[in-house]
mmCIF file of C-alpha atoms and ligand atoms in Angstrom:
data_model
loop_
_atom_site.group_PDB
_atom_site.id
_atom_site.type_symbol
_atom_site.label_atom_id
_atom_site.label_comp_id
_atom_site.label_asym_id
_atom_site.label_seq_id
_atom_site.Cartn_x
_atom_site.Cartn_y
_atom_site.Cartn_z
ATOM 1 C CA MET A 97 9.086 -23.686 -3.787
ATOM 2 C CA SER A 98 5.598 -22.660 -4.870
ATOM 3 C CA LYS A 99 4.364 -23.310 -8.429
ATOM 4 C CA THR A 100 6.291 -21.492 -11.173
ATOM 5 C CA LEU A 101 4.187 -18.556 -12.336
ATOM 6 C CA LYS A 102 4.058 -16.559 -15.550
ATOM 7 C CA ILE A 103 4.009 -13.007 -14.232
ATOM 8 C CA ALA A 104 3.130 -9.750 -16.008
ATOM 9 C CA LEU A 105 4.641 -6.561 -14.589
ATOM 10 C CA LEU A 106 2.478 -3.493 -15.209
ATOM 11 C CA GLY A 107 4.801 -0.614 -14.382
ATOM 12 C CA TYR A 108 8.492 -1.324 -14.755
ATOM 13 C CA GLY A 109 10.147 1.289 -12.562
ATOM 14 C CA LYS A 110 11.861 0.929 -9.198
ATOM 15 C CA MET A 111 9.263 -1.509 -7.835
ATOM 16 C CA GLY A 112 8.714 -3.464 -11.077
ATOM 17 C CA LYS A 113 12.458 -4.069 -11.400
ATOM 18 C CA THR A 114 12.890 -5.124 -7.753
ATOM 19 C CA ILE A 115 9.938 -7.537 -8.079
ATOM 20 C CA GLU A 116 11.447 -8.981 -11.272
ATOM 21 C CA GLU A 117 14.771 -9.712 -9.519
ATOM 22 C CA ILE A 118 13.097 -11.538 -6.637
ATOM 23 C CA ALA A 119 10.607 -13.363 -8.895
ATOM 24 C CA VAL A 120 13.340 -14.653 -11.212
ATOM 25 C CA GLU A 121 15.413 -15.758 -8.190
ATOM 26 C CA LYS A 122 12.374 -17.751 -7.015
ATOM 27 C CA GLY A 123 12.074 -19.451 -10.420
ATOM 28 C CA HIS A 124 9.095 -17.496 -11.807
ATOM 29 C CA LYS A 125 8.970 -16.202 -15.400
ATOM 30 C CA ILE A 126 8.268 -12.612 -16.363
ATOM 31 C CA VAL A 127 6.186 -12.844 -19.554
ATOM 32 C CA PHE A 128 5.133 -9.214 -20.036
ATOM 33 C CA HIS A 129 6.331 -5.751 -19.021
ATOM 34 C CA ALA A 130 4.336 -2.526 -19.439
ATOM 35 C CA THR A 131 5.526 1.034 -19.008
ATOM 36 C CA VAL A 132 3.862 4.376 -19.698
ATOM 37 C CA ASP A 133 4.735 3.905 -23.425
ATOM 38 C CA THR A 134 3.137 0.459 -23.873
ATOM 39 C CA GLN A 135 0.373 0.336 -26.525
ATOM 40 C CA ASP A 136 -0.042 -3.375 -27.170
ATOM 41 C CA TYR A 137 -1.328 -5.414 -24.205
ATOM 42 C CA SER A 138 -2.154 -8.594 -26.164
ATOM 43 C CA ASP A 139 0.714 -10.572 -24.552
ATOM 44 C CA LEU A 140 -0.750 -9.862 -21.133
ATOM 45 C CA SER A 141 -3.258 -12.646 -21.823
ATOM 46 C CA GLY A 142 -0.534 -15.308 -21.368
ATOM 47 C CA ALA A 143 0.130 -14.361 -17.722
ATOM 48 C CA ASP A 144 -1.035 -16.354 -14.672
ATOM 49 C CA VAL A 145 -1.002 -13.179 -12.587
ATOM 50 C CA ALA A 146 -0.204 -9.475 -13.002
ATOM 51 C CA ILE A 147 1.639 -7.282 -10.509
ATOM 52 C CA GLU A 148 0.857 -3.596 -10.935
ATOM 53 C CA PHE A 149 3.122 -0.845 -9.516
ATOM 54 C CA SER A 150 2.717 2.059 -11.923
ATOM 55 C CA HIS A 151 1.400 5.601 -11.543
ATOM 56 C CA PRO A 152 -1.596 7.062 -9.629
ATOM 57 C CA GLU A 153 -3.268 7.853 -12.971
ATOM 58 C CA ALA A 154 -2.712 4.342 -14.333
ATOM 59 C CA GLY A 155 -3.555 2.158 -11.314
ATOM 60 C CA PHE A 156 -7.297 1.791 -11.894
ATOM 61 C CA GLY A 157 -6.964 1.275 -15.670
ATOM 62 C CA ASN A 158 -4.419 -1.497 -15.157
ATOM 63 C CA VAL A 159 -6.573 -3.273 -12.574
ATOM 64 C CA GLN A 160 -9.677 -2.921 -14.774
ATOM 65 C CA ARG A 161 -7.843 -4.333 -17.809
ATOM 66 C CA CYS A 162 -6.631 -7.385 -15.856
ATOM 67 C CA ILE A 163 -10.023 -8.136 -14.312
ATOM 68 C CA GLU A 164 -11.699 -7.841 -17.711
ATOM 69 C CA MET A 165 -9.095 -10.214 -19.199
ATOM 70 C CA GLY A 166 -9.613 -12.715 -16.339
ATOM 71 C CA ILE A 167 -6.085 -12.256 -14.974
ATOM 72 C CA PRO A 168 -5.621 -12.148 -11.181
ATOM 73 C CA VAL A 169 -4.077 -8.778 -10.308
ATOM 74 C CA VAL A 170 -2.003 -7.544 -7.398
ATOM 75 C CA SER A 171 -1.843 -3.752 -7.191
ATOM 76 C CA GLY A 172 0.391 -1.572 -5.052
ATOM 77 C CA THR A 173 0.009 1.732 -6.890
ATOM 78 C CA THR A 174 -1.031 4.475 -4.492
ATOM 79 C CA GLY A 175 -3.015 7.666 -5.149
ATOM 80 C CA TRP A 176 -6.135 6.206 -6.860
ATOM 81 C CA MET A 177 -8.323 5.461 -3.818
ATOM 82 C CA ASP A 178 -11.255 7.429 -5.336
ATOM 83 C CA LYS A 179 -11.714 4.524 -7.810
ATOM 84 C CA MET A 180 -11.162 1.669 -5.337
ATOM 85 C CA GLU A 181 -14.889 0.977 -4.860
ATOM 86 C CA SER A 182 -15.355 0.746 -8.667
ATOM 87 C CA ALA A 183 -12.455 -1.735 -8.852
ATOM 88 C CA LYS A 184 -13.995 -3.903 -6.113
ATOM 89 C CA THR A 185 -17.433 -3.782 -7.774
ATOM 90 C CA LEU A 186 -15.947 -4.802 -11.130
ATOM 91 C CA CYS A 187 -14.023 -7.631 -9.445
ATOM 92 C CA GLU A 188 -17.232 -8.933 -7.852
ATOM 93 C CA GLU A 189 -19.245 -8.616 -11.100
ATOM 94 C CA LYS A 190 -16.630 -10.504 -13.122
ATOM 95 C CA GLN A 191 -15.737 -12.924 -10.285
ATOM 96 C CA GLY A 192 -12.145 -11.794 -10.669
ATOM 97 C CA ALA A 193 -9.210 -11.887 -8.278
ATOM 98 C CA PHE A 194 -7.909 -8.554 -7.001
ATOM 99 C CA PHE A 195 -5.396 -7.922 -4.222
ATOM 100 C CA TYR A 196 -4.641 -4.388 -3.068
ATOM 101 C CA ALA A 197 -2.270 -3.102 -0.389
ATOM 102 C CA SER A 198 -1.121 0.447 0.161
ATOM 103 C CA ASN A 199 1.949 -1.205 1.682
ATOM 104 C CA PHE A 200 3.082 -4.767 1.009
ATOM 105 C CA SER A 201 5.703 -4.951 3.735
ATOM 106 C CA VAL A 202 4.943 -7.609 6.356
ATOM 107 C CA GLY A 203 6.512 -5.333 9.015
ATOM 108 C CA VAL A 204 4.284 -2.395 8.047
ATOM 109 C CA ASN A 205 1.214 -4.583 8.287
ATOM 110 C CA LEU A 206 2.243 -5.605 11.804
ATOM 111 C CA PHE A 207 2.728 -1.870 12.430
ATOM 112 C CA PHE A 208 -0.849 -1.212 11.174
ATOM 113 C CA ALA A 209 -2.146 -3.721 13.746
ATOM 114 C CA LEU A 210 -0.030 -2.120 16.522
ATOM 115 C CA ASN A 211 -1.232 1.378 15.528
ATOM 116 C CA GLU A 212 -4.881 0.309 15.749
ATOM 117 C CA ARG A 213 -4.357 -1.307 19.161
ATOM 118 C CA LEU A 214 -2.573 1.804 20.485
ATOM 119 C CA SER A 215 -5.339 4.054 19.144
ATOM 120 C CA GLN A 216 -7.932 1.881 20.878
ATOM 121 C CA LEU A 217 -6.042 2.268 24.194
ATOM 122 C CA MET A 218 -5.585 6.020 23.698
ATOM 123 C CA SER A 219 -9.280 6.568 23.064
ATOM 124 C CA ARG A 220 -9.798 6.361 26.858
ATOM 125 C CA PHE A 221 -7.084 8.991 27.509
ATOM 126 C CA PRO A 222 -8.039 12.178 25.645
ATOM 127 C CA THR A 223 -5.104 14.159 27.101
ATOM 128 C CA TYR A 224 -2.934 12.495 24.429
ATOM 129 C CA GLN A 225 -3.031 14.000 20.941
ATOM 130 C CA ALA A 226 -1.918 12.128 17.838
ATOM 131 C CA GLU A 227 0.204 13.315 14.955
ATOM 132 C CA MET A 228 2.127 11.575 12.222
ATOM 133 C CA LEU A 229 5.382 12.087 10.351
ATOM 134 C CA GLU A 230 5.730 10.550 6.885
ATOM 135 C CA VAL A 231 9.061 10.665 5.004
ATOM 136 C CA HIS A 232 9.751 9.370 1.471
ATOM 137 C CA HIS A 233 12.193 9.989 -1.404
ATOM 138 C CA THR A 234 11.630 13.099 -3.546
ATOM 139 C CA GLN A 235 10.305 11.201 -6.597
ATOM 140 C CA LYS A 236 7.182 10.065 -4.779
ATOM 141 C CA LYS A 237 4.170 11.453 -6.676
ATOM 142 C CA ASP A 238 1.470 11.450 -3.991
ATOM 143 C CA ALA A 239 1.373 13.007 -0.521
ATOM 144 C CA PRO A 240 0.557 11.857 2.065
ATOM 145 C CA SER A 241 1.584 8.275 1.302
ATOM 146 C CA GLY A 242 -1.058 5.554 0.995
ATOM 147 C CA THR A 243 0.498 4.019 4.117
ATOM 148 C CA ALA A 244 0.035 7.271 6.071
ATOM 149 C CA ILE A 245 -3.628 7.384 5.002
ATOM 150 C CA THR A 246 -4.151 3.770 6.104
ATOM 151 C CA LEU A 247 -2.507 4.596 9.467
ATOM 152 C CA ALA A 248 -4.713 7.691 9.936
ATOM 153 C CA GLU A 249 -7.814 5.662 9.050
ATOM 154 C CA GLY A 250 -6.681 3.022 11.562
ATOM 155 C CA ILE A 251 -6.505 5.712 14.265
ATOM 156 C CA ALA A 252 -9.928 7.132 13.337
ATOM 157 C CA LYS A 253 -11.528 3.682 13.317
ATOM 158 C CA HIS A 254 -10.561 2.981 16.945
ATOM 159 C CA HIS A 255 -10.494 6.443 18.564
ATOM 160 C CA GLU A 256 -13.608 8.271 19.724
ATOM 161 C CA HIS A 257 -12.207 11.708 19.005
ATOM 162 C CA TYR A 258 -10.452 11.369 15.603
ATOM 163 C CA THR A 259 -12.455 11.185 12.388
ATOM 164 C CA GLY A 260 -9.876 11.893 9.671
ATOM 165 C CA TRP A 261 -6.550 13.493 8.768
ATOM 166 C CA SER A 262 -5.147 16.779 7.493
ATOM 167 C CA LEU A 263 -1.920 18.067 5.992
ATOM 168 C CA SER A 264 -2.298 21.305 7.925
ATOM 169 C CA ARG A 265 -0.964 21.711 11.453
ATOM 170 C CA ASN A 266 -3.905 24.067 12.067
ATOM 171 C CA SER A 267 -6.382 21.353 11.162
ATOM 172 C CA ALA A 268 -9.603 20.688 13.067
ATOM 173 C CA ALA A 269 -8.938 19.077 16.458
ATOM 174 C CA ASN A 270 -10.526 15.802 15.306
ATOM 175 C CA GLU A 271 -8.113 15.384 12.356
ATOM 176 C CA VAL A 272 -4.692 13.746 12.718
ATOM 177 C CA PHE A 273 -2.030 16.118 11.400
ATOM 178 C CA ILE A 274 0.280 14.389 8.882
ATOM 179 C CA ASP A 275 3.643 16.090 8.486
ATOM 180 C CA VAL A 276 5.050 15.127 5.055
ATOM 181 C CA GLU A 277 8.778 15.346 4.274
ATOM 182 C CA ARG A 278 10.517 14.390 1.034
ATOM 183 C CA VAL A 279 14.166 13.420 1.632
ATOM 184 C CA ASP A 280 16.322 11.220 -0.669
ATOM 185 C CA PRO A 281 16.797 8.264 -0.651
ATOM 186 C CA THR A 282 14.230 7.402 2.079
ATOM 187 C CA PRO A 283 12.293 4.218 1.059
ATOM 188 C CA GLY A 284 9.531 5.016 3.608
ATOM 189 C CA THR A 285 9.365 6.140 7.259
ATOM 190 C CA HIS A 286 6.167 6.534 9.314
ATOM 191 C CA LYS A 287 6.114 7.735 12.904
ATOM 192 C CA ILE A 288 3.025 8.174 15.089
ATOM 193 C CA THR A 289 3.346 10.352 18.164
ATOM 194 C CA TRP A 290 0.842 10.508 21.005
ATOM 195 C CA GLN A 291 1.674 13.559 23.054
ATOM 196 C CA SER A 292 0.418 14.879 26.388
ATOM 197 C CA VAL A 293 1.817 17.626 28.619
ATOM 198 C CA ILE A 294 3.364 14.921 30.808
ATOM 199 C CA ASP A 295 4.935 12.547 28.300
ATOM 200 C CA THR A 296 5.131 11.246 24.724
ATOM 201 C CA ILE A 297 4.594 7.784 23.256
ATOM 202 C CA GLU A 298 5.945 7.108 19.757
ATOM 203 C CA ILE A 299 5.785 4.145 17.427
ATOM 204 C CA GLN A 300 7.799 4.131 14.214
ATOM 205 C CA HIS A 301 8.356 1.970 11.152
ATOM 206 C CA ILE A 302 11.435 2.530 9.001
ATOM 207 C CA ALA A 303 11.789 0.627 5.712
ATOM 208 C CA HIS A 304 15.447 -0.037 4.924
ATOM 209 C CA SER A 305 14.933 -0.870 1.250
ATOM 210 C CA ARG A 306 12.253 -1.653 -1.346
ATOM 211 C CA THR A 307 12.839 -5.394 -0.940
ATOM 212 C CA GLY A 308 10.174 -5.755 1.773
ATOM 213 C CA PHE A 309 7.469 -4.315 -0.508
ATOM 214 C CA ALA A 310 8.549 -6.452 -3.459
ATOM 215 C CA THR A 311 8.721 -9.664 -1.398
ATOM 216 C CA GLY A 312 5.236 -9.025 -0.003
ATOM 217 C CA ALA A 313 3.780 -8.292 -3.456
ATOM 218 C CA LEU A 314 5.220 -11.519 -4.819
ATOM 219 C CA MET A 315 3.926 -13.468 -1.812
ATOM 220 C CA ALA A 316 0.473 -11.950 -2.538
ATOM 221 C CA ALA A 317 0.692 -12.944 -6.236
ATOM 222 C CA GLU A 318 1.586 -16.570 -5.363
ATOM 223 C CA TRP A 319 -1.294 -16.679 -2.851
ATOM 224 C CA LEU A 320 -3.877 -15.025 -5.159
ATOM 225 C CA VAL A 321 -3.633 -17.419 -8.118
ATOM 226 C CA GLY A 322 -6.598 -19.804 -8.045
ATOM 227 C CA LYS A 323 -8.741 -17.591 -5.758
ATOM 228 C CA SER A 324 -11.576 -15.200 -6.563
ATOM 229 C CA GLY A 325 -12.543 -12.082 -4.623
ATOM 230 C CA CYS A 326 -10.995 -8.870 -3.305
ATOM 231 C CA PHE A 327 -8.186 -9.301 -0.797
ATOM 232 C CA THR A 328 -5.747 -7.325 1.345
ATOM 233 C CA MET A 329 -2.700 -8.103 3.488
ATOM 234 C CA ARG A 330 -5.039 -8.869 6.408
ATOM 235 C CA ASP A 331 -6.252 -11.913 4.452
ATOM 236 C CA LEU A 332 -2.758 -12.994 3.439
ATOM 237 C CA LEU A 333 -1.194 -12.531 6.897
ATOM 238 C CA GLN A 334 -4.349 -13.516 8.823
ATOM 239 C CA LEU A 335 -4.088 -10.410 11.037
HETATM 240 N N1 NAD B 175 2.076 -0.637 -2.028
HETATM 241 C C1 NAD B 175 3.383 -0.623 -1.762
HETATM 242 O O1 NAD B 175 3.899 -1.399 -0.926
HETATM 243 C C2 NAD B 175 4.268 0.332 -2.521
HETATM 244 C C3 NAD B 175 5.651 0.353 -2.336
HETATM 245 C C4 NAD B 175 6.430 1.205 -3.137
HETATM 246 C C5 NAD B 175 5.816 1.992 -4.099
HETATM 247 N N2 NAD B 175 4.466 1.968 -4.243
HETATM 248 C C6 NAD B 175 3.759 2.714 -5.280
HETATM 249 O O2 NAD B 175 3.956 2.055 -6.528
HETATM 250 C C7 NAD B 175 3.937 2.997 -7.593
HETATM 251 C C8 NAD B 175 5.192 2.859 -8.440
HETATM 252 O O3 NAD B 175 6.327 3.121 -7.657
HETATM 253 P P1 NAD B 175 7.797 3.076 -8.291
HETATM 254 O O4 NAD B 175 8.678 3.548 -7.180
HETATM 255 O O5 NAD B 175 8.059 1.767 -8.956
HETATM 256 O O6 NAD B 175 7.650 4.234 -9.395
HETATM 257 P P2 NAD B 175 8.584 4.516 -10.672
HETATM 258 O O7 NAD B 175 8.332 5.938 -11.025
HETATM 259 O O8 NAD B 175 9.981 4.065 -10.436
HETATM 260 O O9 NAD B 175 7.975 3.586 -11.817
HETATM 261 C C9 NAD B 175 6.688 3.781 -12.360
HETATM 262 C C10 NAD B 175 6.527 2.888 -13.568
HETATM 263 O O10 NAD B 175 5.177 2.985 -13.994
HETATM 264 C C11 NAD B 175 5.156 3.173 -15.388
HETATM 265 N N3 NAD B 175 3.928 3.852 -15.786
HETATM 266 C C12 NAD B 175 3.584 5.153 -15.658
HETATM 267 N N4 NAD B 175 2.386 5.361 -16.225
HETATM 268 C C13 NAD B 175 1.985 4.161 -16.677
HETATM 269 C C14 NAD B 175 0.851 3.711 -17.374
HETATM 270 N N5 NAD B 175 -0.095 4.577 -17.752
HETATM 271 N N6 NAD B 175 0.733 2.383 -17.672
HETATM 272 C C15 NAD B 175 1.695 1.500 -17.322
HETATM 273 N N7 NAD B 175 2.823 1.871 -16.688
HETATM 274 C C16 NAD B 175 2.948 3.176 -16.378
HETATM 275 C C17 NAD B 175 6.408 3.986 -15.698
HETATM 276 O O11 NAD B 175 6.767 3.852 -17.072
HETATM 277 C C18 NAD B 175 7.408 3.275 -14.769
HETATM 278 O O12 NAD B 175 7.864 2.089 -15.394
HETATM 279 C C19 NAD B 175 3.739 4.360 -6.925
HETATM 280 O O13 NAD B 175 2.360 4.660 -6.905
HETATM 281 C C20 NAD B 175 4.245 4.128 -5.501
HETATM 282 O O14 NAD B 175 3.658 5.016 -4.570
HETATM 283 C C21 NAD B 175 3.685 1.155 -3.474
#
């Protein structure tokens, strides 16, 4: 087993609770919990690492607080990408340790790599058009999911024709249409379809539970302690 860690959980909802279960099973100690009602963060200072799964409006503030307190922080909160560059700059200035993933599942990160490779192949065959389906439970606050955005960016990075994404089917031809559905109790489904008049190629990832995200976040926390810099799953999984 890896070293026993004192872990702070910032956000104690579905993800925070699943991470706690797995962390305790692995012998780690949860030393601090924060929810939307938490006022006093002084006990956060005793943690070796913080794991942050909260709310789009709280993600940046939580990361900032940890970096300023010198606590390595793993964040999985989606919907605050507009502040990501500020978080990375702060991390560099303070020589902190910050790990972000829009999706902590090992399988999804393999899926990201597969998506990019497929997009690279498809770039030479413009008769195929891409679109995406993203399905999550009805309590999800942001749409499209952070994972869907990462997938769309992966397509745009490797395809000559695509430059971005849109939630409208009547989007510009160079934007990948993302069809968002909210259906309980879906933990997270992402399907990418490349369609031509002749045939269709589809790749799909279906999460069966939240455990994959929680296991990945904990793996990231164990890996991050003792490092400095800004990291993603590509660093952890060496993809
Ligand atoms: N990156 C991933 O792999 C991944 C996986 C699942 C969920 N998520 C994201 O994680 C986040 C949380 O998901 P969840 O399903 O646990 O949500 P949830 O609604 O079950 O729980 C949210 C928690 O955050 C707390 N919170 C809200 N505002 C806060 C604040 N200002 N400060 C501290 N805590 C605050 C709430 O009290 C609650 O405990 C969402 O953004 C979701 O999209 C990411």
